[in-house]
């Protein structure tokens, strides 16, 4: 990776790449910042990087493990994975290069951003872009600004605001939250001002709080991100916005009333239930008490009622952590992972994506999303497969296995899945998708029935949850009817 990083850096300053260096400087990114973050350029070539790596003496198989090159689908040989992209190296806290992110430079390139696949040394949920460069500033100021994108971070650095890191557009993990906590307990989130940015800020704010961090969220104007805001208005107005940040709960309440100025009783109840579920993992009892008080105040509801509901939700979740008996049959343990019936359907989807006919793959890609998956190993595999299919439009199961050859249990799991055979692929795909959607609706139905039982003393609550239950059962009937046709 270090050798590849030097190659990308040198390529950016090659006489033939002046246009791409200018792409950065035209965005007001200085050469000092470019060199500090070791930003580079991947040439528009299928073989220049691998030729460089071979010359440096690196085995091509090791380069493939790191995602620098990829085996050709047809014939022998490899090709460079990153082509015609601005390259952002991912570094660990000591500065070691673990992977790369590439920003496309041509409109017809398939993905705006292309990242290294997970490898023995690169785990995307364990790094934060820019943390290596920011550690001293974070310690000195005792807070960090969390932004979404590379250019948001670089814009702040250009304005001498060095205690910032980027989540690179992904949901934070508890591991990343704990990584931040090594250097400060104070986080200020400044995400994009659109709906997706607001939702991501709230979600990540609660993740950070659950790990014991103090969090505020800054509301940027709609359509703005830190890059555009600071570029147009300067760093001082941005600093003022940071100072006016709100807690994740206050930010969520304000966003709710902004989106729903005159909410119905049902909308309020749904918001309160979802928020209490989010807060139920909070370990800080004082903060939890303050948040319940704020909810009671904002929604003009009895505080004790919220406390009682929180207790019910905690009991309900604890009671329902084990899966229902009909879903707990385990698959053979050869792979090291146990599957419920639901996860067998997930494995079937993975198998068809790896080996199915193109029309079956296309059907699955149009019908399946992440929220239908629950098994973590299979989610990881699904993520990697979708990246491959979205970029190249096809996949080779044998070559795909090589990505996981350092993870023996995962490799065995994938081997078992890849060896499955199906008499009628399209029928099997429809059956798997039906089962996944059916289980999701049945799970929701059980949750609503339990809430109706717990809230039997409140006619309003029973009415609200009963209406939801009727809607879920209707969806379930329609799903079953459609599948049987």
Tab-separated table of C-alpha atoms in Angstrom:
chain	number	residue	atom	x	y	z
A	1	UNK	CA	0.000	0.000	0.000
A	2	UNK	CA	2.823	2.412	0.794
A	3	UNK	CA	4.386	1.784	-2.598
A	4	UNK	CA	1.013	2.276	-4.308
A	5	UNK	CA	0.497	5.513	-2.393
A	6	UNK	CA	3.839	6.883	-3.607
A	7	UNK	CA	2.903	5.854	-7.135
A	8	UNK	CA	-0.403	7.752	-6.934
A	9	UNK	CA	1.327	10.803	-5.437
A	10	UNK	CA	3.922	10.887	-8.206
A	11	UNK	CA	1.256	10.362	-10.877
A	12	UNK	CA	-0.594	13.474	-9.697
A	13	UNK	CA	2.511	15.577	-10.423
A	14	UNK	CA	3.302	13.947	-13.754
A	15	UNK	CA	3.269	16.512	-16.599
A	16	UNK	CA	0.425	14.620	-18.254
A	17	UNK	CA	-1.750	14.931	-15.139
A	18	UNK	CA	-1.673	18.726	-14.733
A	19	UNK	CA	-5.405	18.886	-15.427
A	20	UNK	CA	-6.131	16.618	-12.470
A	21	UNK	CA	-3.851	18.508	-10.116
A	22	UNK	CA	-5.698	21.604	-11.264
A	23	UNK	CA	-8.981	19.843	-10.405
A	24	UNK	CA	-7.859	20.001	-6.767
A	25	UNK	CA	-6.338	23.479	-6.809
A	26	UNK	CA	-9.436	24.845	-8.575
A	27	UNK	CA	-11.393	23.565	-5.585
A	28	UNK	CA	-9.039	25.677	-3.431
A	29	UNK	CA	-7.086	22.727	-2.034
A	30	UNK	CA	-3.476	23.839	-1.632
A	31	UNK	CA	-0.446	21.735	-2.500
A	32	UNK	CA	0.524	21.781	1.178
A	33	UNK	CA	-2.747	20.082	2.074
A	34	UNK	CA	-2.472	17.725	-0.909
A	35	UNK	CA	0.935	16.579	0.321
A	36	UNK	CA	-0.102	16.455	3.991
A	37	UNK	CA	-2.924	14.049	3.194
A	38	UNK	CA	-0.895	12.317	0.467
A	39	UNK	CA	-3.621	12.781	-2.139
A	40	UNK	CA	-2.769	11.272	-5.535
A	41	UNK	CA	-4.054	10.324	-8.952
A	42	UNK	CA	-4.729	6.869	-10.439
A	43	UNK	CA	-3.815	7.006	-14.162
A	44	UNK	CA	-6.395	6.066	-16.774
A	45	UNK	CA	-4.686	2.730	-17.348
A	46	UNK	CA	-5.338	-0.927	-16.640
A	47	UNK	CA	-1.717	-1.821	-15.948
A	48	UNK	CA	0.482	1.087	-14.845
A	49	UNK	CA	0.056	0.477	-11.117
A	50	UNK	CA	0.615	-3.260	-11.347
A	51	UNK	CA	3.701	-2.706	-13.519
A	52	UNK	CA	5.056	-0.399	-10.807
A	53	UNK	CA	4.261	-2.894	-8.047
A	54	UNK	CA	5.861	-5.777	-9.965
A	55	UNK	CA	8.965	-3.667	-10.499
A	56	UNK	CA	9.065	-3.023	-6.735
A	57	UNK	CA	9.022	-6.801	-6.194
A	58	UNK	CA	5.516	-7.249	-4.745
A	59	UNK	CA	3.745	-10.537	-5.595
A	60	UNK	CA	0.673	-9.794	-7.686
A	61	UNK	CA	-1.417	-12.129	-5.499
A	62	UNK	CA	-0.658	-9.965	-2.433
A	63	UNK	CA	-1.651	-6.859	-4.390
A	64	UNK	CA	-4.964	-8.529	-5.244
A	65	UNK	CA	-5.623	-9.285	-1.570
A	66	UNK	CA	-5.311	-5.571	-0.828
A	67	UNK	CA	-7.628	-4.607	-3.676
A	68	UNK	CA	-4.980	-2.732	-5.643
A	69	UNK	CA	-5.414	-5.020	-8.656
A	70	UNK	CA	-8.112	-7.449	-9.662
A	71	UNK	CA	-8.123	-10.670	-11.678
A	72	UNK	CA	-9.601	-10.434	-15.137
A	73	UNK	CA	-13.003	-12.036	-15.598
A	74	UNK	CA	-11.892	-13.653	-18.845
A	75	UNK	CA	-8.431	-14.907	-19.589
A	76	UNK	CA	-5.396	-14.633	-17.358
A	77	UNK	CA	-3.773	-11.672	-15.718
A	78	UNK	CA	-4.858	-8.716	-13.598
A	79	UNK	CA	-5.927	-5.116	-14.072
A	80	UNK	CA	-5.605	-1.998	-11.902
A	81	UNK	CA	-8.681	-1.507	-9.717
A	82	UNK	CA	-8.337	2.295	-9.389
A	83	UNK	CA	-8.342	4.052	-12.760
A	84	UNK	CA	-8.699	7.733	-13.583
A	85	UNK	CA	-9.569	8.790	-10.053
A	86	UNK	CA	-8.347	11.227	-7.434
A	87	UNK	CA	-6.964	9.003	-4.681
A	88	UNK	CA	-7.425	9.588	-0.937
A	89	UNK	CA	-5.267	7.234	1.170
A	90	UNK	CA	-6.733	5.781	4.375
A	91	UNK	CA	-4.196	5.863	7.206
A	92	UNK	CA	-4.255	4.403	10.671
A	93	UNK	CA	-3.345	6.550	13.680
A	94	UNK	CA	0.383	5.959	13.117
A	95	UNK	CA	0.181	6.974	9.452
A	96	UNK	CA	0.398	3.518	7.879
A	97	UNK	CA	-1.515	3.266	4.578
A	98	UNK	CA	-4.274	0.658	4.924
A	99	UNK	CA	-6.453	1.350	1.897
A	100	UNK	CA	-7.695	3.954	-0.572
A	101	UNK	CA	-10.742	5.858	-1.685
A	102	UNK	CA	-11.021	7.052	-5.280
A	103	UNK	CA	-13.193	9.899	-6.586
A	104	UNK	CA	-14.268	9.551	-10.215
A	105	UNK	CA	-13.177	12.164	-12.765
A	106	UNK	CA	-15.363	11.094	-15.687
A	107	UNK	CA	-19.132	11.364	-15.606
A	108	UNK	CA	-19.699	7.925	-17.141
A	109	UNK	CA	-17.600	6.096	-14.537
A	110	UNK	CA	-19.822	3.700	-12.584
A	111	UNK	CA	-19.335	4.808	-8.982
A	112	UNK	CA	-18.671	8.336	-7.720
A	113	UNK	CA	-16.471	6.955	-4.955
A	114	UNK	CA	-14.683	3.601	-5.064
A	115	UNK	CA	-13.063	2.228	-1.907
A	116	UNK	CA	-10.609	-0.552	-1.275
A	117	UNK	CA	-12.393	-3.792	-0.355
A	118	UNK	CA	-11.998	-5.000	3.193
A	119	UNK	CA	-8.737	-6.879	3.552
A	120	UNK	CA	-6.570	-8.384	6.282
A	121	UNK	CA	-5.413	-4.858	7.166
A	122	UNK	CA	-8.300	-2.604	6.061
A	123	UNK	CA	-11.624	-2.584	7.934
A	124	UNK	CA	-13.719	0.427	6.953
A	125	UNK	CA	-15.599	0.466	10.272
A	126	UNK	CA	-12.381	0.870	12.249
A	127	UNK	CA	-10.891	3.996	10.621
A	128	UNK	CA	-11.717	7.686	10.334
A	129	UNK	CA	-10.354	9.710	7.438
A	130	UNK	CA	-7.942	12.397	8.617
A	131	UNK	CA	-7.584	11.191	12.212
A	132	UNK	CA	-3.829	10.608	11.850
A	133	UNK	CA	-3.302	14.264	10.894
A	134	UNK	CA	-5.791	15.585	13.486
A	135	UNK	CA	-4.735	13.847	16.714
A	136	UNK	CA	-2.572	16.660	18.123
A	137	UNK	CA	-5.153	19.354	17.317
A	138	UNK	CA	-7.971	17.262	18.824
A	139	UNK	CA	-6.028	16.849	22.046
A	140	UNK	CA	-5.117	20.534	22.152
A	141	UNK	CA	-8.691	21.779	21.624
A	142	UNK	CA	-10.370	18.867	23.403
A	143	UNK	CA	-13.047	18.411	20.763
A	144	UNK	CA	-13.363	17.035	17.257
A	145	UNK	CA	-15.551	18.109	14.363
A	146	UNK	CA	-17.055	15.156	12.509
A	147	UNK	CA	-17.911	15.783	8.849
A	148	UNK	CA	-19.081	13.459	6.067
A	149	UNK	CA	-16.787	13.795	3.060
A	150	UNK	CA	-13.131	14.142	2.120
A	151	UNK	CA	-13.578	17.643	0.722
A	152	UNK	CA	-15.505	18.801	3.808
A	153	UNK	CA	-12.509	17.809	5.905
A	154	UNK	CA	-9.945	19.327	3.535
A	155	UNK	CA	-11.869	22.616	3.458
A	156	UNK	CA	-11.641	22.901	7.244
A	157	UNK	CA	-7.945	22.056	7.220
A	158	UNK	CA	-7.364	24.722	4.545
A	159	UNK	CA	-8.842	27.199	7.019
A	160	UNK	CA	-6.554	26.111	9.850
A	161	UNK	CA	-9.322	24.086	11.464
A	162	UNK	CA	-7.279	20.934	12.012
A	163	UNK	CA	-9.244	19.069	14.696
A	164	UNK	CA	-11.619	17.442	12.200
A	165	UNK	CA	-12.198	13.936	10.861
A	166	UNK	CA	-14.513	12.501	8.194
A	167	UNK	CA	-16.778	9.491	8.454
A	168	UNK	CA	-16.555	9.139	4.644
A	169	UNK	CA	-20.312	9.059	4.198
A	170	UNK	CA	-20.840	5.849	6.166
A	171	UNK	CA	-22.741	5.144	9.371
A	172	UNK	CA	-20.427	5.222	12.361
A	173	UNK	CA	-19.606	2.052	14.229
A	174	UNK	CA	-19.074	1.710	17.989
A	175	UNK	CA	-15.425	0.943	17.189
A	176	UNK	CA	-15.027	4.338	15.501
A	177	UNK	CA	-16.745	6.035	18.426
A	178	UNK	CA	-14.315	4.417	20.843
A	179	UNK	CA	-11.433	5.474	18.606
A	180	UNK	CA	-12.512	9.110	18.939
A	181	UNK	CA	-12.864	8.694	22.710
A	182	UNK	CA	-9.137	7.980	22.998
A	183	UNK	CA	-8.424	11.631	22.208
A	184	UNK	CA	-11.494	13.571	23.358
A	185	UNK	CA	-14.972	13.064	24.773
A	186	UNK	CA	-16.429	16.004	22.864
A	187	UNK	CA	-17.770	15.680	19.302
A	188	UNK	CA	-19.422	18.319	17.124
A	189	UNK	CA	-21.191	16.866	14.086
A	190	UNK	CA	-21.465	19.021	10.945
A	191	UNK	CA	-23.082	16.991	8.176
A	192	UNK	CA	-24.784	18.060	4.963
A	193	UNK	CA	-27.935	20.148	5.346
A	194	UNK	CA	-30.141	17.808	3.284
A	195	UNK	CA	-32.566	15.181	4.600
A	196	UNK	CA	-30.016	12.343	4.334
A	197	UNK	CA	-27.380	14.398	6.173
A	198	UNK	CA	-29.811	15.257	8.977
A	199	UNK	CA	-30.820	11.618	9.464
A	200	UNK	CA	-27.186	10.451	9.411
A	201	UNK	CA	-26.186	13.130	11.941
A	202	UNK	CA	-28.940	12.045	14.353
A	203	UNK	CA	-28.141	8.348	13.939
A	204	UNK	CA	-24.415	8.846	14.450
A	205	UNK	CA	-25.008	11.269	17.314
A	206	UNK	CA	-26.820	8.595	19.304
A	207	UNK	CA	-24.123	6.007	18.459
A	208	UNK	CA	-21.478	8.357	19.849
A	209	UNK	CA	-23.504	9.087	22.986
A	210	UNK	CA	-23.955	5.390	23.689
A	211	UNK	CA	-20.154	5.142	23.842
A	212	UNK	CA	-19.996	7.888	26.478
A	213	UNK	CA	-19.201	10.898	24.277
A	214	UNK	CA	-20.656	14.391	24.542
A	215	UNK	CA	-22.228	15.279	21.206
A	216	UNK	CA	-23.702	18.347	19.546
A	217	UNK	CA	-25.120	18.552	16.034
A	218	UNK	CA	-24.888	21.658	13.884
A	219	UNK	CA	-27.630	22.449	11.392
A	220	UNK	CA	-26.193	23.654	8.094
A	221	UNK	CA	-28.513	25.452	5.656
A	222	UNK	CA	-30.343	23.122	3.277
A	223	UNK	CA	-28.235	22.350	0.220
A	224	UNK	CA	-24.982	23.255	1.974
A	225	UNK	CA	-22.152	21.106	3.259
A	226	UNK	CA	-19.100	22.242	5.252
A	227	UNK	CA	-17.047	22.506	2.048
A	228	UNK	CA	-19.460	24.828	0.243
A	229	UNK	CA	-20.442	26.770	3.377
A	230	UNK	CA	-16.883	27.628	4.445
A	231	UNK	CA	-15.823	28.336	0.852
A	232	UNK	CA	-18.623	30.868	0.415
A	233	UNK	CA	-18.930	32.384	3.897
A	234	UNK	CA	-15.623	31.714	5.639
A	235	UNK	CA	-14.550	29.857	8.733
A	236	UNK	CA	-15.871	32.345	11.339
A	237	UNK	CA	-19.578	31.853	10.491
A	238	UNK	CA	-18.937	28.104	10.521
A	239	UNK	CA	-17.403	28.327	13.998
A	240	UNK	CA	-20.460	30.267	15.188
A	241	UNK	CA	-22.703	27.542	13.810
A	242	UNK	CA	-20.693	24.933	15.714
A	243	UNK	CA	-21.133	26.894	18.934
A	244	UNK	CA	-24.901	26.832	18.466
A	245	UNK	CA	-25.002	23.051	18.096
A	246	UNK	CA	-27.729	21.025	19.792
A	247	UNK	CA	-27.781	17.668	21.518
A	248	UNK	CA	-28.831	14.750	19.295
A	249	UNK	CA	-32.210	14.662	21.035
A	250	UNK	CA	-32.909	18.391	20.688
A	251	UNK	CA	-31.779	18.260	17.069
A	252	UNK	CA	-34.097	15.309	16.430
A	253	UNK	CA	-37.057	17.068	18.081
A	254	UNK	CA	-36.464	20.226	16.053
A	255	UNK	CA	-36.142	18.225	12.828
A	256	UNK	CA	-39.404	16.424	13.605
A	257	UNK	CA	-41.399	19.622	14.119
A	258	UNK	CA	-39.757	21.241	11.086
A	259	UNK	CA	-40.866	18.317	8.932
A	260	UNK	CA	-44.266	17.947	10.662
A	261	UNK	CA	-45.401	21.385	11.911
A	262	UNK	CA	-48.800	20.109	13.114
A	263	UNK	CA	-48.238	16.445	13.941
A	264	UNK	CA	-51.128	14.119	14.659
A	265	UNK	CA	-51.369	12.183	17.888
A	266	UNK	CA	-50.240	9.043	16.056
A	267	UNK	CA	-47.195	10.825	14.574
A	268	UNK	CA	-46.187	12.092	18.023
A	269	UNK	CA	-46.628	8.663	19.569
A	270	UNK	CA	-44.575	7.007	16.861
A	271	UNK	CA	-41.800	9.594	17.262
A	272	UNK	CA	-41.756	9.148	21.046
A	273	UNK	CA	-41.678	5.354	20.799
A	274	UNK	CA	-38.842	5.368	18.261
A	275	UNK	CA	-36.893	7.937	20.287
A	276	UNK	CA	-37.306	6.030	23.540
A	277	UNK	CA	-36.102	2.880	21.786
A	278	UNK	CA	-33.018	4.808	20.631
A	279	UNK	CA	-32.394	6.132	24.148
A	280	UNK	CA	-32.894	2.794	25.869
A	281	UNK	CA	-29.233	1.851	25.274
A	282	UNK	CA	-27.919	5.051	26.848
A	283	UNK	CA	-25.702	4.207	29.810
A	284	UNK	CA	-25.495	7.716	31.287
A	285	UNK	CA	-28.437	7.819	33.743
A	286	UNK	CA	-28.220	11.584	34.278
A	287	UNK	CA	-28.325	12.311	30.550
A	288	UNK	CA	-31.165	9.844	30.080
A	289	UNK	CA	-33.126	11.577	32.837
A	290	UNK	CA	-32.531	14.960	31.220
A	291	UNK	CA	-33.602	13.638	27.817
A	292	UNK	CA	-36.843	12.188	29.182
A	293	UNK	CA	-37.549	15.555	30.815
A	294	UNK	CA	-36.922	17.305	27.468
A	295	UNK	CA	-39.266	14.924	25.658
A	296	UNK	CA	-41.982	15.480	28.239
A	297	UNK	CA	-41.529	19.227	27.941
A	298	UNK	CA	-41.466	19.313	24.132
A	299	UNK	CA	-44.512	17.064	23.711
A	300	UNK	CA	-46.394	18.201	26.820
A	301	UNK	CA	-46.687	14.701	28.193
A	302	UNK	CA	-46.390	13.313	31.704
A	303	UNK	CA	-42.744	12.518	32.464
A	304	UNK	CA	-43.585	9.412	34.487
A	305	UNK	CA	-45.495	8.010	31.500
A	306	UNK	CA	-42.293	8.240	29.434
A	307	UNK	CA	-40.285	6.559	32.194
A	308	UNK	CA	-42.844	3.725	32.344
A	309	UNK	CA	-42.795	3.346	28.566
A	310	UNK	CA	-38.983	3.224	28.581
A	311	UNK	CA	-39.076	0.412	31.126
A	312	UNK	CA	-41.614	-1.505	29.044
A	313	UNK	CA	-39.501	-1.138	25.911
A	314	UNK	CA	-36.411	-2.377	27.729
A	315	UNK	CA	-38.283	-5.374	29.130
A	316	UNK	CA	-39.834	-6.119	25.753
A	317	UNK	CA	-36.506	-5.958	23.933
A	318	UNK	CA	-34.750	-8.103	26.515
A	319	UNK	CA	-37.571	-10.631	26.397
A	320	UNK	CA	-37.523	-10.771	22.609
A	321	UNK	CA	-33.774	-10.930	22.006
A	322	UNK	CA	-33.892	-14.699	21.262
A	323	UNK	CA	-35.498	-15.446	17.909
A	324	UNK	CA	-38.841	-17.316	17.816
A	325	UNK	CA	-38.562	-21.089	18.099
A	326	UNK	CA	-39.534	-21.691	14.485
A	327	UNK	CA	-36.536	-19.654	13.342
A	328	UNK	CA	-33.869	-21.081	15.643
A	329	UNK	CA	-32.967	-24.275	13.815
A	330	UNK	CA	-29.251	-24.166	13.185
A	331	UNK	CA	-27.416	-24.954	9.988
A	332	UNK	CA	-24.382	-27.242	9.986
A	333	UNK	CA	-21.473	-25.705	11.864
A	334	UNK	CA	-18.761	-26.376	9.260
A	335	UNK	CA	-18.479	-22.702	8.386
A	336	UNK	CA	-18.321	-21.537	11.989
A	337	UNK	CA	-21.599	-19.584	11.671
A	338	UNK	CA	-25.065	-20.680	12.806
A	339	UNK	CA	-28.037	-19.814	10.603
A	340	UNK	CA	-31.692	-19.475	11.422
A	341	UNK	CA	-34.299	-20.215	8.768
A	342	UNK	CA	-34.319	-16.530	7.851
A	343	UNK	CA	-30.577	-16.551	7.357
A	344	UNK	CA	-30.851	-19.583	5.085
A	345	UNK	CA	-32.895	-17.417	2.751
A	346	UNK	CA	-30.204	-14.735	2.982
A	347	UNK	CA	-27.583	-17.341	2.060
A	348	UNK	CA	-29.730	-18.358	-0.925
A	349	UNK	CA	-29.754	-14.753	-2.168
A	350	UNK	CA	-25.952	-14.634	-1.825
A	351	UNK	CA	-25.619	-17.895	-3.758
A	352	UNK	CA	-27.739	-16.606	-6.638
A	353	UNK	CA	-25.836	-13.327	-6.785
A	354	UNK	CA	-22.619	-15.327	-7.076
A	355	UNK	CA	-23.742	-17.996	-9.544
A	356	UNK	CA	-27.161	-17.070	-10.871
A	357	UNK	CA	-28.097	-16.140	-14.415
A	358	UNK	CA	-27.858	-12.418	-15.276
A	359	UNK	CA	-31.641	-11.932	-15.306
A	360	UNK	CA	-31.895	-13.532	-11.853
A	361	UNK	CA	-29.137	-11.293	-10.506
A	362	UNK	CA	-30.853	-8.227	-11.934
A	363	UNK	CA	-34.164	-9.274	-10.365
A	364	UNK	CA	-32.503	-9.687	-6.959
A	365	UNK	CA	-30.665	-6.359	-7.220
A	366	UNK	CA	-33.982	-4.628	-7.918
A	367	UNK	CA	-35.895	-6.470	-5.176
A	368	UNK	CA	-33.476	-6.810	-2.263
A	369	UNK	CA	-31.993	-4.179	0.031
A	370	UNK	CA	-29.776	-4.208	3.127
A	371	UNK	CA	-32.725	-3.891	5.518
A	372	UNK	CA	-33.863	-7.433	4.644
A	373	UNK	CA	-30.574	-8.886	5.978
A	374	UNK	CA	-29.840	-9.516	9.654
A	375	UNK	CA	-26.891	-11.911	9.693
A	376	UNK	CA	-23.664	-9.870	10.015
A	377	UNK	CA	-21.332	-12.178	8.015
A	378	UNK	CA	-23.868	-12.315	5.183
A	379	UNK	CA	-24.359	-8.552	5.261
A	380	UNK	CA	-20.606	-8.181	4.828
A	381	UNK	CA	-20.590	-10.587	1.873
A	382	UNK	CA	-23.659	-8.933	0.310
A	383	UNK	CA	-21.955	-5.531	0.574
A	384	UNK	CA	-18.858	-6.781	-1.246
A	385	UNK	CA	-20.884	-8.527	-3.959
A	386	UNK	CA	-22.996	-5.430	-4.643
A	387	UNK	CA	-19.862	-3.278	-4.943
A	388	UNK	CA	-18.491	-5.735	-7.486
A	389	UNK	CA	-21.703	-5.978	-9.510
A	390	UNK	CA	-22.323	-2.224	-9.496
A	391	UNK	CA	-18.813	-1.547	-10.773
A	392	UNK	CA	-18.321	-4.351	-13.290
A	393	UNK	CA	-21.798	-5.747	-13.941
A	394	UNK	CA	-20.613	-9.315	-13.340
A	395	UNK	CA	-18.844	-11.451	-10.770
A	396	UNK	CA	-16.751	-14.621	-10.661
A	397	UNK	CA	-17.497	-16.710	-7.564
A	398	UNK	CA	-14.088	-18.388	-7.512
A	399	UNK	CA	-12.212	-15.125	-7.718
A	400	UNK	CA	-14.539	-13.495	-5.203
A	401	UNK	CA	-13.562	-16.158	-2.650
A	402	UNK	CA	-9.984	-14.881	-2.785
A	403	UNK	CA	-11.077	-11.700	-0.997
A	404	UNK	CA	-11.731	-13.739	2.144
A	405	UNK	CA	-8.885	-16.238	2.009
A	406	UNK	CA	-7.381	-14.832	5.213
A	407	UNK	CA	-10.697	-15.379	7.031
A	408	UNK	CA	-11.011	-19.172	7.186
A	409	UNK	CA	-14.561	-19.405	8.644
A	410	UNK	CA	-15.839	-16.858	6.114
A	411	UNK	CA	-14.078	-18.668	3.269
A	412	UNK	CA	-15.726	-21.970	4.265
A	413	UNK	CA	-19.089	-20.250	4.534
A	414	UNK	CA	-18.739	-18.752	1.063
A	415	UNK	CA	-17.582	-22.090	-0.361
A	416	UNK	CA	-20.684	-23.808	1.019
A	417	UNK	CA	-22.951	-21.112	-0.430
A	418	UNK	CA	-21.194	-21.092	-3.813
A	419	UNK	CA	-21.651	-24.876	-4.197
A	420	UNK	CA	-25.444	-24.721	-3.894
A	421	UNK	CA	-27.421	-25.724	-6.995
A	422	UNK	CA	-30.929	-24.643	-7.937
A	423	UNK	CA	-33.345	-26.350	-10.367
A	424	UNK	CA	-35.257	-23.130	-11.060
A	425	UNK	CA	-33.164	-20.093	-10.142
A	426	UNK	CA	-35.880	-17.481	-10.634
A	427	UNK	CA	-38.417	-19.435	-8.570
A	428	UNK	CA	-35.850	-19.948	-5.814
A	429	UNK	CA	-35.007	-16.222	-5.855
A	430	UNK	CA	-38.692	-15.314	-5.526
A	431	UNK	CA	-39.093	-17.814	-2.682
A	432	UNK	CA	-36.095	-16.409	-0.776
A	433	UNK	CA	-37.210	-12.798	-1.207
A	434	UNK	CA	-40.752	-13.744	-0.168
A	435	UNK	CA	-39.453	-15.438	2.996
A	436	UNK	CA	-37.260	-12.462	3.950
A	437	UNK	CA	-40.080	-9.946	3.471
A	438	UNK	CA	-42.564	-12.252	5.204
A	439	UNK	CA	-40.328	-12.669	8.256
A	440	UNK	CA	-39.828	-8.922	8.523
A	441	UNK	CA	-43.600	-8.338	8.517
A	442	UNK	CA	-44.229	-11.185	10.966
A	443	UNK	CA	-41.618	-9.758	13.303
A	444	UNK	CA	-43.296	-6.346	13.130
A	445	UNK	CA	-46.675	-8.013	13.793
A	446	UNK	CA	-45.374	-9.738	16.939
A	447	UNK	CA	-43.913	-6.486	18.229
A	448	UNK	CA	-47.219	-4.665	17.722
A	449	UNK	CA	-49.219	-7.439	19.428
A	450	UNK	CA	-46.930	-7.234	22.440
A	451	UNK	CA	-47.290	-3.432	22.577
A	452	UNK	CA	-51.088	-3.779	22.417
A	453	UNK	CA	-50.946	-6.205	25.329
A	454	UNK	CA	-48.703	-3.891	27.362
A	455	UNK	CA	-50.784	-0.793	26.596
A	456	UNK	CA	-54.179	-2.421	27.175
A	457	UNK	CA	-55.085	0.234	29.783
A	458	UNK	CA	-54.784	3.036	27.199
A	459	UNK	CA	-57.558	2.964	24.605
A	460	UNK	CA	-55.738	5.533	22.434
A	461	UNK	CA	-52.559	3.461	22.357
A	462	UNK	CA	-54.477	0.254	21.651
A	463	UNK	CA	-56.283	1.967	18.779
A	464	UNK	CA	-53.022	3.314	17.316
A	465	UNK	CA	-51.138	0.002	17.506
A	466	UNK	CA	-54.188	-1.925	16.291
A	467	UNK	CA	-54.370	0.245	13.185
A	468	UNK	CA	-50.674	-0.391	12.548
A	469	UNK	CA	-51.208	-4.119	13.083
A	470	UNK	CA	-54.076	-4.178	10.600
A	471	UNK	CA	-51.881	-2.425	8.017
A	472	UNK	CA	-49.031	-4.906	8.576
A	473	UNK	CA	-51.386	-7.886	8.275
A	474	UNK	CA	-52.788	-6.421	5.078
A	475	UNK	CA	-49.254	-6.114	3.672
A	476	UNK	CA	-48.572	-9.700	4.702
A	477	UNK	CA	-51.726	-10.963	2.980
A	478	UNK	CA	-50.924	-9.020	-0.193
A	479	UNK	CA	-47.348	-10.342	-0.165
A	480	UNK	CA	-48.567	-13.943	0.229
A	481	UNK	CA	-51.246	-13.545	-2.444
A	482	UNK	CA	-48.764	-12.056	-4.927
A	483	UNK	CA	-46.256	-14.826	-4.250
A	484	UNK	CA	-48.864	-17.561	-4.822
A	485	UNK	CA	-50.046	-16.156	-8.151
